[in-house]
Amino acid sequence: MSLVKLSKINKIYPSGEVSFQALKNINLEIKKGEFLAVIGASGSGKSTLMHIIGLLDHPTSGKYELDGLDASHLKEDTLAKIRNKKIGFVFQSFNLLSRTSALDNVALPLIYAGISRNQRMERAKIALEQVGLSDKLNSHPNQLSGGQQQRVAIARALVTDPEIILADEPTGNLDSKSGAEVMGIFESLHRMGKAIIMITHEEDIAKHAKKRISIKDGRII
Amino acid sequence: MVETINSAFTAIFANRMRSFLTVLGIVIGVTSVILLISLVTGLKTYITNQIQGLGANLLFVIPGRIGGARSPGGVQANRLVYSDAANLRKSLSDSAEVSAAIQRNATLKFGNKNDRGVAIFGVESNYPKIISIKLTEGRFFTQSEQQSARKVAVIGQTVKANLFGEGKAIGQTIDVAGIRYVVIGVLASRGSTFGIDMDNSLYTPFTSAQRQFGIDRLNTIYISANRAEDVKSIQEKATTLLKKRLSEDEFTVQTQEQTLSTISQITGVLTAALGGIAAISLLVGGIGIMNIMLVSVTERIREIGLRKALGATEENIRNQFLIEAITLSGLGGVIGIILGIGISLIIGRFFTTTIPLWSVALSFGFSLLVGIIFGVAPAIRAAKLDPITALRYE
């Protein structure tokens, strides 16, 4: 059964008189546990694709089914709950809350899942152990290296035990050594059965994925 | 809800500087309003007490017209003379005490010690029957001393301290603007009004002062009715009598009650003026809160986007910011109230202050409102943004 199913997805950004079509007739299926890399240059529409898969943005037309549920016409608050439950995000620029400890950053999505404080701390601790940061629980982002910050972000994506991890250029802000570490974590998550969708423009990074698609000018090629 | 409160508190502590500035803005607004209003209200209470403390059933005749076009005793020449007081005494002899009063400032000397700017009051021997004054030592002067214009003086506490220190005052001879006076009494302290030291004063027979300073115009004629119910009729009688010689705008006969209402008019204006200043400071504090809140929400749009991406609903975001704003404004308000009341109590040790409850409620309510409106309104707008728009906000 497919986890993500996009049918005839179009995304048009109205920008003044000339509108810009970021995605053109996208059809895509991702199965549970798949590790997919979406490769494309900047401006190719790959980020837009990820935002639509991640329910952060609405397609202009087309149908999107997530885990058998038609997500095309849901209200924002319902989408928020689905994101919380099923999707873990890893961003290029980490997007951690500054002046907040690694543990609290990781526990953040659990607040919105309505989980008690003790459980949150417990689960956040386990997630940080999974990414090898059990000694940095109380460090703040500015006390961590880029690679460590991205690992905290991965732990945050993991903590709700989602079906899919969506990673947008996860190594884009990292040196190659930290990048390799991060990719190692993704591979082990894949072995644990998580579906991973990773956006990248680097062929080397894309090689870690078991399946690769390329996107250019809003079309899958 | 508990979790939302939790994340609000986490955010407050995570952004100590911003929280501190917000709280500070509110603290300044609330403190200044409470303080200013307590000062004016205290001043009013104090003056009222002072005037009521002068004595019961009092009337004052003063030159010029109060409430008329010309200011009392100002532009217009003072035409109130001793015969006016004498006529009043004659016609009111069975119902009131009357004393003429003149006033000059002079420098007093005793040995090598000086006391400058002493208010010299020339009054009549029945003055203590009209105005309630207490003596700590000696006695007031007598009628015969007044008739013979004896150079005797009853001095205030400040004069005593400046000239004699801890030493003996009664019986000493002092120099009043070149003339020698014998001290016969010392007055109890009466504090100060409008910053004027009431104890830096000297009372001497009217005749002595008149002779020494060559004054024939009176500053005041004091009248004290024997019975409270006569005050009104005495005011009318005195007015009729004085009108025979003076025109209507050359004098005013005012009862103590009217004086109080004049004072209350003055303090009313003062309350309005200081209240205005306080309102401005509250407004400035409000603008400060508004700025900090606006900046901080703008700063936090990405955070809002992230929270939404991670599963926060609009309601979660709105409640978080609401709780943050209420907590910060409320904390600022409470600190402001404590500071305002505290400082006004400290000032109250030197000067009367009264804290009306409405000023506390007004300043607290206003700050809370400003804090909440400007803390929450931008957050509600930000919460409505698409998560991706908010996340990418620069």
Coordinates of C-alpha atoms in Angstrom, one line a residue:
Chain A
M1 CA 0.0 0.0 0.0
S2 CA 1.3 3.4 -0.9
L3 CA 2.0 5.9 1.9
V4 CA 2.1 8.9 -0.3
K5 CA 0.1 9.2 -3.6
L6 CA 0.2 12.3 -5.7
S7 CA -2.1 12.4 -8.7
K8 CA -1.9 15.2 -11.3
I9 CA -0.6 17.8 -8.8
N10 CA -0.2 21.3 -10.1
K11 CA 1.1 24.3 -8.1
I12 CA 0.7 27.8 -9.5
Y13 CA 2.0 30.8 -7.6
P14 CA 0.2 34.0 -8.7
S15 CA 2.9 36.7 -8.9
G16 CA 1.4 39.9 -10.3
E17 CA 0.3 39.5 -13.9
V18 CA 2.5 36.6 -14.7
S19 CA 1.8 33.5 -12.7
F20 CA 4.5 31.0 -12.1
Q21 CA 3.8 27.3 -12.3
A22 CA 6.1 25.5 -9.9
L23 CA 4.8 22.0 -10.3
K24 CA 3.3 20.6 -13.5
N25 CA 1.2 17.5 -13.5
I26 CA 3.1 15.5 -10.8
N27 CA 2.3 11.9 -10.3
L28 CA 4.3 10.2 -7.5
E29 CA 3.8 7.2 -5.3
I30 CA 5.9 6.4 -2.2
K31 CA 5.6 3.1 -0.3
K32 CA 6.0 2.6 3.4
G33 CA 9.6 2.3 4.3
E34 CA 11.0 3.7 1.1
F35 CA 14.1 6.0 0.9
L36 CA 13.6 8.4 -1.9
A37 CA 15.8 11.2 -3.0
V38 CA 14.3 14.0 -5.1
I39 CA 17.1 15.7 -7.0
G40 CA 16.9 19.0 -8.7
A41 CA 18.6 22.3 -9.2
S42 CA 17.4 25.4 -7.3
G43 CA 14.1 26.7 -8.7
S44 CA 13.2 23.3 -10.1
G45 CA 10.2 23.0 -7.8
K46 CA 11.6 20.3 -5.5
S47 CA 11.0 22.4 -2.4
T48 CA 7.5 23.1 -3.4
L49 CA 7.0 19.4 -3.9
M50 CA 8.3 18.7 -0.5
H51 CA 6.1 21.4 1.1
I52 CA 3.0 19.8 -0.6
I53 CA 4.0 16.3 0.6
G54 CA 4.6 17.7 4.1
L55 CA 1.1 19.4 4.1
L56 CA 2.8 22.8 4.6
D57 CA 1.4 24.1 1.3
H58 CA -1.7 23.4 -0.8
P59 CA -1.6 22.2 -4.4
T60 CA -3.5 24.4 -6.8
S61 CA -5.1 21.3 -8.4
G62 CA -4.7 17.5 -8.2
K63 CA -5.2 14.9 -5.5
Y64 CA -3.0 14.0 -2.6
E65 CA -3.6 10.9 -0.5
L66 CA -1.5 10.4 2.6
D67 CA -1.7 7.0 4.1
G68 CA -5.0 6.4 2.4
L69 CA -6.5 9.7 3.5
D70 CA -7.4 12.4 0.9
A71 CA -5.6 15.4 2.2
S72 CA -6.4 17.8 -0.6
H73 CA -9.2 19.7 1.0
L74 CA -8.6 19.5 4.8
K75 CA -8.7 22.4 7.1
E76 CA -5.5 23.9 8.5
D77 CA -6.0 22.7 12.0
T78 CA -6.6 19.1 10.8
L79 CA -3.5 19.4 8.7
A80 CA -1.6 20.5 11.7
K81 CA -2.6 17.4 13.6
I82 CA -1.7 15.1 10.7
R83 CA 1.7 16.8 10.4
N84 CA 2.2 16.3 14.1
K85 CA 1.3 12.6 13.9
K86 CA 2.7 11.4 10.6
I87 CA 5.4 13.6 9.4
G88 CA 8.8 14.5 10.8
F89 CA 10.6 17.5 9.2
V90 CA 14.3 18.1 8.8
F91 CA 15.1 21.5 7.4
Q92 CA 18.3 22.8 5.7
S93 CA 18.6 25.6 8.3
F94 CA 17.8 23.3 11.3
N95 CA 15.0 25.6 12.6
L96 CA 15.7 24.9 16.2
L97 CA 14.5 27.3 18.9
S98 CA 17.4 29.3 20.1
R99 CA 17.8 29.8 23.9
T100 CA 16.0 26.4 24.4
S101 CA 17.8 23.2 25.3
A102 CA 18.2 20.3 22.9
L103 CA 15.8 18.2 25.1
D104 CA 13.1 20.9 25.0
N105 CA 13.6 21.4 21.3
V106 CA 13.1 17.7 20.6
A107 CA 10.1 17.5 23.0
L108 CA 8.4 20.4 21.2
P109 CA 6.1 18.4 18.8
L110 CA 5.0 16.2 21.7
I111 CA 3.5 19.2 23.4
Y112 CA 1.1 19.5 20.5
A113 CA 0.4 15.8 20.6
G114 CA -0.9 16.3 24.1
I115 CA 1.6 14.1 25.8
S116 CA 2.4 14.6 29.5
R117 CA 5.6 16.3 30.5
N118 CA 7.3 13.3 32.0
Q119 CA 6.6 11.2 28.9
R120 CA 7.8 14.0 26.7
M121 CA 11.1 14.2 28.5
E122 CA 11.5 10.4 28.4
R123 CA 10.8 10.2 24.7
A124 CA 12.9 13.2 23.8
K125 CA 15.8 11.6 25.7
I126 CA 15.4 8.3 23.8
A127 CA 15.3 10.2 20.4
L128 CA 18.4 12.1 21.3
E129 CA 20.1 8.8 22.2
Q130 CA 19.1 7.5 18.8
V131 CA 21.1 10.3 17.1
G132 CA 24.0 9.9 19.5
L133 CA 23.5 13.1 21.5
S134 CA 22.7 11.6 24.9
D135 CA 25.5 13.8 26.4
K136 CA 24.0 17.1 25.0
L137 CA 20.5 17.0 26.5
N138 CA 20.8 20.4 28.1
S139 CA 23.0 22.1 25.5
H140 CA 21.5 25.1 23.7
P141 CA 21.7 25.2 19.8
N142 CA 24.5 27.9 20.0
Q143 CA 26.6 25.5 22.0
L144 CA 26.4 22.8 19.3
S145 CA 28.1 22.3 16.0
G146 CA 26.1 22.4 12.8
G147 CA 26.2 18.6 12.5
Q148 CA 25.0 18.3 16.1
Q149 CA 22.2 20.8 15.6
Q150 CA 21.0 18.9 12.6
R151 CA 21.0 15.7 14.6
V152 CA 18.9 17.4 17.3
A153 CA 16.5 18.4 14.4
I154 CA 16.4 14.8 13.3
A155 CA 15.7 13.7 16.8
R156 CA 12.8 16.2 16.8
A157 CA 11.5 14.7 13.6
L158 CA 11.7 11.2 15.1
V159 CA 10.2 11.8 18.5
T160 CA 6.6 11.5 17.4
D161 CA 7.4 8.2 15.7
P162 CA 6.1 9.4 12.3
E163 CA 5.6 7.3 9.1
I164 CA 7.6 9.7 7.0
I165 CA 10.7 11.8 7.5
L166 CA 10.8 14.8 5.1
A167 CA 14.3 16.2 4.7
D168 CA 14.9 19.4 2.7
E169 CA 18.6 19.7 1.9
P170 CA 19.5 18.2 5.3
T171 CA 23.3 18.5 4.5
G172 CA 23.1 21.8 2.7
N173 CA 24.6 23.8 5.7
L174 CA 27.0 21.1 6.8
D175 CA 30.7 20.2 6.0
S176 CA 31.2 16.8 4.3
K177 CA 32.1 15.0 7.6
S178 CA 29.0 16.1 9.4
G179 CA 27.0 15.5 6.3
A180 CA 28.2 11.9 6.2
E181 CA 27.2 11.5 9.8
V182 CA 23.7 12.8 9.2
M183 CA 23.3 10.5 6.2
G184 CA 24.4 7.6 8.3
I185 CA 21.5 8.4 10.7
F186 CA 19.1 8.5 7.8
E187 CA 20.3 5.1 6.6
S188 CA 19.8 3.6 10.0
L189 CA 16.3 5.2 10.2
H190 CA 15.6 3.6 6.8
R191 CA 16.7 0.2 8.2
M192 CA 14.2 0.8 11.1
G193 CA 11.4 1.0 8.5
K194 CA 10.8 4.7 8.2
A195 CA 9.9 6.2 4.9
I196 CA 12.4 9.0 4.1
I197 CA 11.9 11.6 1.4
M198 CA 15.0 13.7 0.9
I199 CA 15.3 16.7 -1.3
T200 CA 18.8 17.5 -2.5
H201 CA 20.8 19.0 -5.4
E202 CA 23.9 16.9 -4.6
E203 CA 24.3 13.6 -6.5
D204 CA 26.7 12.3 -3.8
I205 CA 24.1 12.7 -1.1
A206 CA 21.3 11.3 -3.3
K207 CA 23.3 8.1 -3.7
H208 CA 22.4 7.1 -0.1
A209 CA 18.8 6.8 -1.1
K210 CA 17.5 3.5 -2.6
K211 CA 15.3 5.3 -5.1
R212 CA 15.9 8.5 -6.9
I213 CA 13.9 10.8 -9.0
S214 CA 14.9 14.1 -10.7
I215 CA 12.8 17.1 -11.1
K216 CA 13.3 19.9 -13.6
D217 CA 11.1 22.9 -14.3
G218 CA 8.3 21.5 -12.2
R219 CA 8.2 18.1 -13.9
I220 CA 9.6 14.7 -12.9
I221 CA 12.0 13.5 -15.5
Chain B
M1 CA -4.0 24.1 28.3
V2 CA -1.4 23.2 30.9
E3 CA 1.0 22.5 28.1
T4 CA 0.3 25.9 26.4
I5 CA 1.0 27.6 29.8
N6 CA 4.1 25.6 29.9
S7 CA 5.3 26.6 26.5
A8 CA 4.4 30.3 27.3
F9 CA 6.6 30.2 30.4
T10 CA 9.4 28.4 28.6
A11 CA 9.3 31.2 26.0
I12 CA 9.3 33.9 28.6
F13 CA 12.3 32.5 30.3
A14 CA 14.1 31.7 27.0
N15 CA 13.8 35.4 26.1
R16 CA 14.7 37.1 29.3
M17 CA 15.8 40.5 27.8
R18 CA 12.6 40.9 25.8
S19 CA 10.5 39.8 28.8
F20 CA 12.4 42.2 31.1
L21 CA 11.8 45.2 28.7
T22 CA 8.1 44.4 28.4
V23 CA 7.7 44.2 32.1
L24 CA 9.8 47.4 32.6
G25 CA 7.5 49.4 30.3
I26 CA 4.5 48.4 32.3
V27 CA 6.2 48.9 35.6
I28 CA 7.1 52.5 34.7
G29 CA 3.6 53.3 33.5
V30 CA 1.9 51.8 36.5
T31 CA 4.3 53.2 39.1
S32 CA 4.2 56.7 37.7
V33 CA 0.4 56.8 37.6
I34 CA 0.0 55.5 41.2
L35 CA 2.8 57.8 42.5
L36 CA 1.6 61.0 40.8
I37 CA -2.0 60.5 41.8
S38 CA -1.1 59.6 45.3
L39 CA 0.9 62.8 45.6
V40 CA -1.9 65.1 44.4
T41 CA -4.5 63.3 46.4
G42 CA -2.2 63.5 49.4
L43 CA -1.6 67.2 48.8
K44 CA -5.3 67.8 48.8
T45 CA -5.8 65.9 52.0
Y46 CA -2.9 67.8 53.6
I47 CA -4.1 71.2 52.7
T48 CA -7.6 70.5 53.7
N49 CA -6.4 69.3 57.1
Q50 CA -4.2 72.3 57.5
I51 CA -7.0 74.7 56.8
Q52 CA -9.5 72.8 59.0
G53 CA -6.7 72.8 61.6
L54 CA -6.6 76.5 61.7
G55 CA -9.8 76.7 63.7
A56 CA -13.5 76.4 63.6
N57 CA -16.1 78.8 62.1
L58 CA -13.4 80.9 60.4
L59 CA -13.9 83.7 58.0
F60 CA -11.2 85.7 56.2
V61 CA -11.4 89.1 54.7
I62 CA -8.8 89.6 52.1
P63 CA -8.1 92.4 49.7
G64 CA -9.2 92.0 46.1
R65 CA -11.8 89.7 44.6
I66 CA -11.6 86.0 44.4
G67 CA -13.4 84.5 41.4
G68 CA -13.5 88.0 39.8
A69 CA -11.5 89.2 36.8
R70 CA -8.7 90.5 39.0
S71 CA -6.4 88.3 41.1
P72 CA -6.7 88.9 44.9
G73 CA -4.4 91.7 46.1
G74 CA -2.5 91.5 42.8
V75 CA -2.8 94.1 40.1
Q76 CA -5.2 96.2 42.2
A77 CA -4.1 98.4 45.0
N78 CA -4.9 97.0 48.5
R79 CA -7.3 99.4 50.3
L80 CA -8.0 97.2 53.3
V81 CA -7.0 99.2 56.5
Y82 CA -7.1 98.8 60.2
S83 CA -10.3 100.9 60.6
D84 CA -12.1 98.2 58.6
A85 CA -11.1 95.6 61.1
A86 CA -12.1 98.0 64.0
N87 CA -15.5 98.6 62.5
L88 CA -16.1 94.9 62.0
R89 CA -15.1 94.2 65.6
K90 CA -17.5 96.8 66.8
S91 CA -20.5 95.6 64.8
L92 CA -19.7 91.9 65.4
S93 CA -18.7 92.2 69.1
D94 CA -21.4 90.0 70.5
S95 CA -21.0 87.1 67.9
A96 CA -17.4 87.0 66.8
E97 CA -13.7 87.6 67.4
V98 CA -11.9 89.8 64.9
S99 CA -8.2 90.3 64.4
A100 CA -6.4 92.3 61.7
A101 CA -3.1 90.9 60.3
I102 CA -0.2 92.2 58.4
Q103 CA 2.8 90.4 57.2
R104 CA 6.4 91.2 56.2
N105 CA 9.5 89.1 55.7
A106 CA 12.6 90.1 57.6
T107 CA 16.0 88.8 58.8
L108 CA 16.4 88.0 62.5
K109 CA 19.7 88.1 64.4
F110 CA 20.8 86.9 67.7
G111 CA 24.5 87.3 68.6
N112 CA 26.3 86.1 65.5
K113 CA 23.4 83.9 64.3
N114 CA 21.0 84.8 61.4
D115 CA 17.7 83.6 60.3
R116 CA 16.7 85.0 56.9
G117 CA 13.3 85.2 55.3
V118 CA 11.3 84.9 58.5
A119 CA 7.6 85.7 58.0
I120 CA 6.7 88.4 60.6
F121 CA 3.0 88.4 61.4
G122 CA 1.6 91.5 63.1
V123 CA -1.7 90.3 64.7
E124 CA -3.9 91.2 67.6
S125 CA -3.8 89.8 71.1
N126 CA -7.1 87.8 70.5
Y127 CA -5.4 85.9 67.6
P128 CA -5.0 82.6 69.6
K129 CA -8.8 82.7 70.2
I130 CA -9.3 82.7 66.4
I131 CA -6.6 80.6 65.0
S132 CA -5.7 77.4 66.9
I133 CA -2.1 77.8 67.7
K134 CA -0.2 76.0 70.5
L135 CA 2.7 77.3 72.5
T136 CA 5.4 75.0 73.8
E137 CA 7.0 77.6 76.0
G138 CA 6.1 81.1 77.4
R139 CA 2.9 83.0 76.5
F140 CA 1.2 85.0 73.7
F141 CA 1.2 88.8 74.1
T142 CA -1.5 90.6 75.9
Q143 CA -3.9 93.4 75.0
S144 CA -1.9 96.0 77.0
E145 CA 1.3 95.0 75.3
Q146 CA -0.5 95.5 72.0
Q147 CA -1.8 98.9 73.1
S148 CA 1.6 100.1 74.1
A149 CA 3.2 98.5 71.0
R150 CA 5.7 96.6 73.0
K151 CA 8.5 94.9 71.1
V152 CA 7.7 91.3 72.1
A153 CA 7.9 88.3 69.9
V154 CA 6.4 84.8 69.8
I155 CA 8.6 82.7 67.6
G156 CA 8.2 79.5 65.6
Q157 CA 10.3 76.3 66.0
T158 CA 12.6 77.0 63.0
V159 CA 13.4 80.5 64.3
K160 CA 14.2 79.0 67.7
A161 CA 16.4 76.4 66.3
N162 CA 18.3 78.8 64.0
L163 CA 18.9 81.5 66.6
F164 CA 19.2 79.6 69.8
G165 CA 19.8 76.0 68.9
E166 CA 19.4 74.0 72.1
G167 CA 19.7 77.1 74.2
K168 CA 17.1 79.1 76.1
A169 CA 14.8 81.3 74.0
I170 CA 12.4 82.9 76.4
G171 CA 13.6 86.3 77.7
Q172 CA 16.3 86.7 75.1
T173 CA 16.5 89.9 73.0
I174 CA 16.7 89.4 69.3
D175 CA 17.2 91.8 66.4
V176 CA 14.2 92.0 63.9
A177 CA 15.3 94.1 60.9
G178 CA 17.2 96.5 63.1
I179 CA 14.8 96.7 66.1
R180 CA 15.2 94.8 69.3
Y181 CA 12.4 92.4 70.4
V182 CA 12.1 90.3 73.5
V183 CA 11.1 86.6 73.0
I184 CA 8.1 85.8 75.2
G185 CA 6.8 82.6 73.7
V186 CA 7.6 79.7 71.4
L187 CA 5.0 78.1 69.1
A188 CA 4.5 74.3 68.5
S189 CA 5.6 73.1 65.1
R190 CA 3.1 73.3 62.3
G191 CA 5.1 71.8 59.4
S192 CA 5.1 73.3 56.0
T193 CA 2.5 74.0 53.3
F194 CA 3.3 74.3 49.6
G195 CA 6.9 74.0 50.6
I196 CA 6.7 77.1 52.9
D197 CA 8.1 76.4 56.4
M198 CA 5.3 77.5 58.7
D199 CA 7.7 77.4 61.7
N200 CA 10.0 80.0 60.2
S201 CA 7.7 82.7 61.6
L202 CA 7.4 85.3 64.3
Y203 CA 4.2 86.8 65.8
T204 CA 4.2 90.3 67.3
P205 CA 1.6 92.8 68.3
F206 CA -0.1 94.4 65.2
T207 CA 0.8 97.8 66.5
S208 CA 4.5 97.0 66.9
A209 CA 4.8 95.6 63.4
Q210 CA 2.8 98.5 61.9
R211 CA 5.0 101.0 63.5
Q212 CA 8.2 99.3 62.7
F213 CA 7.5 98.6 59.0
G214 CA 5.2 101.6 58.4
I215 CA 2.4 99.5 56.9
D216 CA -1.2 100.6 56.9
R217 CA -2.7 98.1 54.5
L218 CA -3.9 94.8 56.0
N219 CA -3.1 91.4 54.5
T220 CA -6.1 89.6 56.2
I221 CA -8.8 90.2 58.7
Y222 CA -9.5 87.0 60.6
I223 CA -13.0 86.5 62.0
S224 CA -14.1 83.6 64.1
A225 CA -17.8 83.2 64.7
N226 CA -18.7 82.1 68.2
R227 CA -21.3 79.8 66.9
A228 CA -21.2 77.7 63.7
E229 CA -24.7 78.7 62.6
D230 CA -23.7 82.3 62.6
V231 CA -21.0 82.0 59.9
K232 CA -23.3 82.7 57.0
S233 CA -25.0 85.8 58.6
I234 CA -21.6 87.1 59.8
Q235 CA -20.3 86.8 56.2
E236 CA -23.3 88.9 55.0
K237 CA -23.0 91.5 57.8
A238 CA -19.3 91.9 57.2
T239 CA -19.8 92.3 53.4
T240 CA -22.5 94.9 53.9
L241 CA -20.4 96.8 56.4
L242 CA -17.2 96.8 54.2
K243 CA -19.2 97.8 51.1
K244 CA -20.0 101.1 52.8
R245 CA -16.4 102.2 52.3
L246 CA -15.0 99.8 49.7
S247 CA -16.2 98.8 46.3
E248 CA -17.2 95.2 45.7
D249 CA -14.0 94.1 43.9
E250 CA -11.7 95.5 46.6
F251 CA -12.3 92.8 49.1
T252 CA -13.6 89.3 49.6
V253 CA -15.2 87.8 52.7
Q254 CA -14.6 84.1 52.5
T255 CA -15.7 81.4 54.8
Q256 CA -13.4 78.5 55.6
E257 CA -15.7 76.3 53.6
Q258 CA -15.3 78.5 50.6
T259 CA -11.6 78.5 51.0
L260 CA -11.6 74.8 51.1
S261 CA -13.6 74.8 47.9
T262 CA -11.1 77.2 46.3
I263 CA -8.3 74.9 47.4
S264 CA -10.2 72.0 46.0
Q265 CA -10.5 73.8 42.7
I266 CA -6.7 74.4 42.7
T267 CA -5.9 70.8 43.5
G268 CA -8.5 69.7 41.0
V269 CA -6.5 71.6 38.3
L270 CA -3.4 70.0 39.7
T271 CA -4.9 66.6 39.7
A272 CA -5.9 67.1 36.1
A273 CA -2.5 68.4 35.1
L274 CA -0.5 65.6 36.9
G275 CA -3.1 63.1 35.8
G276 CA -2.4 64.2 32.3
I277 CA 1.3 63.7 32.8
A278 CA 0.6 60.3 34.3
A279 CA -1.7 59.4 31.4
I280 CA 1.1 60.4 29.0
S281 CA 3.6 58.2 30.8
L282 CA 1.1 55.4 30.7
L283 CA 0.7 56.0 27.0
V284 CA 4.5 56.1 26.5
G285 CA 4.8 52.9 28.5
G286 CA 2.0 51.4 26.4
I287 CA 3.8 52.4 23.2
G288 CA 7.0 50.8 24.6
I289 CA 5.1 47.6 25.3
M290 CA 3.5 47.7 21.9
N291 CA 6.9 48.1 20.2
I292 CA 8.5 45.3 22.1
M293 CA 5.6 43.0 21.4
L294 CA 5.5 43.9 17.7
V295 CA 9.2 43.4 17.3
S296 CA 9.2 40.2 19.2
V297 CA 6.3 38.8 17.3
T298 CA 7.9 39.7 14.0
E299 CA 11.1 38.1 15.3
R300 CA 9.1 35.0 16.2
I301 CA 7.1 34.6 13.0
R302 CA 9.6 31.8 12.0
E303 CA 9.1 30.3 15.4
I304 CA 5.4 30.4 14.8
G305 CA 5.9 28.8 11.4
L306 CA 8.0 26.0 12.9
R307 CA 5.5 25.4 15.7
K308 CA 2.8 25.1 13.1
A309 CA 4.8 22.8 11.0
L310 CA 5.4 20.6 14.0
G311 CA 1.7 20.4 14.7
A312 CA 0.6 23.5 16.6
T313 CA -2.9 24.8 15.7
E314 CA -3.9 28.4 15.4
E315 CA -5.5 28.1 18.8
N316 CA -2.3 26.7 20.3
I317 CA -0.3 29.7 19.0
R318 CA -2.9 32.3 20.0
N319 CA -3.2 30.9 23.5
Q320 CA 0.6 30.7 24.0
F321 CA 1.0 34.4 23.1
L322 CA -2.0 35.4 25.1
I323 CA -0.6 33.7 28.2
E324 CA 2.8 35.2 27.6
A325 CA 1.2 38.7 27.3
I326 CA -1.0 38.3 30.3
T327 CA 1.9 36.9 32.4
L328 CA 4.3 39.7 31.4
S329 CA 1.8 42.5 31.6
G330 CA 0.4 41.2 34.9
L331 CA 3.8 40.7 36.4
G332 CA 4.7 44.3 35.3
G333 CA 1.5 45.6 36.7
V334 CA 2.0 43.9 40.1
I335 CA 5.6 45.1 40.3
G336 CA 4.4 48.6 39.3
I337 CA 1.7 48.5 42.0
I338 CA 4.2 47.4 44.7
L339 CA 6.8 50.0 43.6
G340 CA 4.1 52.8 43.3
I341 CA 2.7 52.1 46.7
G342 CA 6.1 51.5 48.2
I343 CA 7.6 54.8 46.9
S344 CA 4.5 56.7 47.9
L345 CA 4.7 55.2 51.4
I346 CA 8.3 56.3 51.6
I347 CA 7.4 59.8 50.4
G348 CA 4.5 59.6 52.9
R349 CA 7.0 59.8 55.7
F350 CA 7.9 63.3 54.7
F351 CA 4.8 64.5 52.9
T352 CA 1.2 63.3 52.9
T353 CA 0.3 60.8 50.2
T354 CA -3.0 59.1 49.7
I355 CA -3.4 56.2 47.3
P356 CA -6.9 56.1 45.8
L357 CA -7.9 52.6 44.7
W358 CA -9.1 53.8 41.3
S359 CA -5.6 54.9 40.4
V360 CA -4.3 51.4 41.1
A361 CA -7.2 49.8 39.2
L362 CA -6.9 52.2 36.2
S363 CA -3.2 51.9 35.7
F364 CA -3.2 48.2 36.1
G365 CA -6.2 47.7 33.9
F366 CA -4.8 49.9 31.2
S367 CA -1.3 48.3 31.1
L368 CA -2.8 44.8 31.0
L369 CA -5.1 45.8 28.2
V370 CA -2.2 47.4 26.2
G371 CA 0.0 44.4 26.8
I372 CA -2.6 41.9 25.8
I373 CA -3.8 43.7 22.7
F374 CA -0.3 44.4 21.3
G375 CA 1.0 41.0 22.4
V376 CA -1.8 39.0 21.0
A377 CA -3.0 40.9 17.9
P378 CA 0.2 40.4 15.8
A379 CA 0.4 36.8 17.0
I380 CA -3.1 36.1 15.8
R381 CA -2.1 37.5 12.5
A382 CA 1.1 35.4 12.4
A383 CA -0.8 32.3 13.4
K384 CA -3.1 32.7 10.4
L385 CA -0.1 32.6 8.0
D386 CA 0.7 29.4 6.0
P387 CA 3.3 27.5 8.0
I388 CA 5.6 27.7 5.0
T389 CA 5.2 31.5 4.6
A390 CA 5.9 31.9 8.3
L391 CA 8.9 29.6 8.2
R392 CA 10.5 31.5 5.3
Y393 CA 9.8 34.9 6.9
E394 CA 12.9 37.0 6.9

